[in-house]
Short mmCIF file of C-alpha atoms in Angstrom, two decimals:
data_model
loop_
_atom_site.label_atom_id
_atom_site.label_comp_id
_atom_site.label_asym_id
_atom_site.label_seq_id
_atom_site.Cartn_x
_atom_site.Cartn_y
_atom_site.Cartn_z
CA UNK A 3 42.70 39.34 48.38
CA UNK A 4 42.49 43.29 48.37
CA UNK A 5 42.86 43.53 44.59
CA UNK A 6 40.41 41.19 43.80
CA UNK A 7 37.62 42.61 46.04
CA UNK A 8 39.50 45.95 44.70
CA UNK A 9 39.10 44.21 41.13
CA UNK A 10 35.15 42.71 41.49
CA UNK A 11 33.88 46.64 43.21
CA UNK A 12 35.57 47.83 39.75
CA UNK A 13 33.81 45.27 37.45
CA UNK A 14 30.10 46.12 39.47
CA UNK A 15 30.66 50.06 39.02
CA UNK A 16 31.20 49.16 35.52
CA UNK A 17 28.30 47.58 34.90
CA UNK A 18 26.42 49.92 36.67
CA UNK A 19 27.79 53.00 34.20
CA UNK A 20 27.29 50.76 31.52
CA UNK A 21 23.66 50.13 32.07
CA UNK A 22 22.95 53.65 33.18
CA UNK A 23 24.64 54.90 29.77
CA UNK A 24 22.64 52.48 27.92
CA UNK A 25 19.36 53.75 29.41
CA UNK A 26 19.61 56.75 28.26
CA UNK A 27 20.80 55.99 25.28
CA UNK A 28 17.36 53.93 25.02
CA UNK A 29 15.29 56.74 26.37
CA UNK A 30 17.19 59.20 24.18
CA UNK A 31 16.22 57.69 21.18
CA UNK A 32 12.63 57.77 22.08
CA UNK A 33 12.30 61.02 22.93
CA UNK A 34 14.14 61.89 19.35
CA UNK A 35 11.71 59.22 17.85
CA UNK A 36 8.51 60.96 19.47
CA UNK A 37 9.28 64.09 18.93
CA UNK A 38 8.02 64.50 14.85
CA UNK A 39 4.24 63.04 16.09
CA UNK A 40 3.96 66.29 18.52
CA UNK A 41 1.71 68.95 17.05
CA UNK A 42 1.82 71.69 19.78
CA UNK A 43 4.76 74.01 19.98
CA UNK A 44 4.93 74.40 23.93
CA UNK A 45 5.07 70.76 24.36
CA UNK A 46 7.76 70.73 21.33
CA UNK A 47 9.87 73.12 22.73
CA UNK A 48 9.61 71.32 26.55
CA UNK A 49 10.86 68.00 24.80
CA UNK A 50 13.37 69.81 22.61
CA UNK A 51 15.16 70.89 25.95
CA UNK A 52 14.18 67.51 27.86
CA UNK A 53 16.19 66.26 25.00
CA UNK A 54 19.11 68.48 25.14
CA UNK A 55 19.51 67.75 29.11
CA UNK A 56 19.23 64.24 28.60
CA UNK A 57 22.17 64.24 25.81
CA UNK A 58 24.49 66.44 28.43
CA UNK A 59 23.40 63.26 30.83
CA UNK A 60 24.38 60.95 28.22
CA UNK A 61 28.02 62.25 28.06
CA UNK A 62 28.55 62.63 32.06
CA UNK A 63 27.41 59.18 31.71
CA UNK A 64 29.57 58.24 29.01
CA UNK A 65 32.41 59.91 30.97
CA UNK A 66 31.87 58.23 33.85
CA UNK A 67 32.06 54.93 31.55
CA UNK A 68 35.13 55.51 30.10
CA UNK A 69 37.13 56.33 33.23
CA UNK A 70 36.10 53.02 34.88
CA UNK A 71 38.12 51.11 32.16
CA UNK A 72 41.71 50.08 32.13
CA UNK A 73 44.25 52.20 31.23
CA UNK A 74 44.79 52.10 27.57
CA UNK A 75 41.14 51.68 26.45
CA UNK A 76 38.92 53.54 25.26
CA UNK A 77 35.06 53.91 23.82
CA UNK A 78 34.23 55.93 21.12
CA UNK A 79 30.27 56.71 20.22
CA UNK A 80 29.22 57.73 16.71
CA UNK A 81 26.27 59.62 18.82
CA UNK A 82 26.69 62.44 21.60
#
């Protein structure tokens, strides 16, 4: 009974990661999207390092993914 409550709090932290990841991978790719229509510098340069904390977000999340899998498997992203 322990491992599969043990087993089911594994699967939910999971998902969780997953859909956390996934969010910023959605909001990531807006931000890179919207930045070319931006004419003033200021607000370029604010989204140009909104952008670069959100990618260091994307690979504690991304981290935080892959050690909630089984040992012996692992994700690999084309994007960091």
């Amino acid at each position: 009974m322990k491992t599969a409550i043990k087993s089911a709090l594994t699967a939910v932290k999971r998902a969780a990661a997953w859909y956390h990841m996934r969010s910023l991978e959605t909001n990531l790719a807006g931000m890179i999207d919207t930045l070319p229509l931006v004419r003033d510098e200021d607000t370029r340069s604010a989204m140009r390092l909104s952008i670069a904390i959100t990618c260091k977000e994307l690979c504690r999340a991304r981290a935080n993914y892959n050690a909630l899998l089984p040992p012996g498997q692992r994700r690999t992203w084309t994007l960091a």
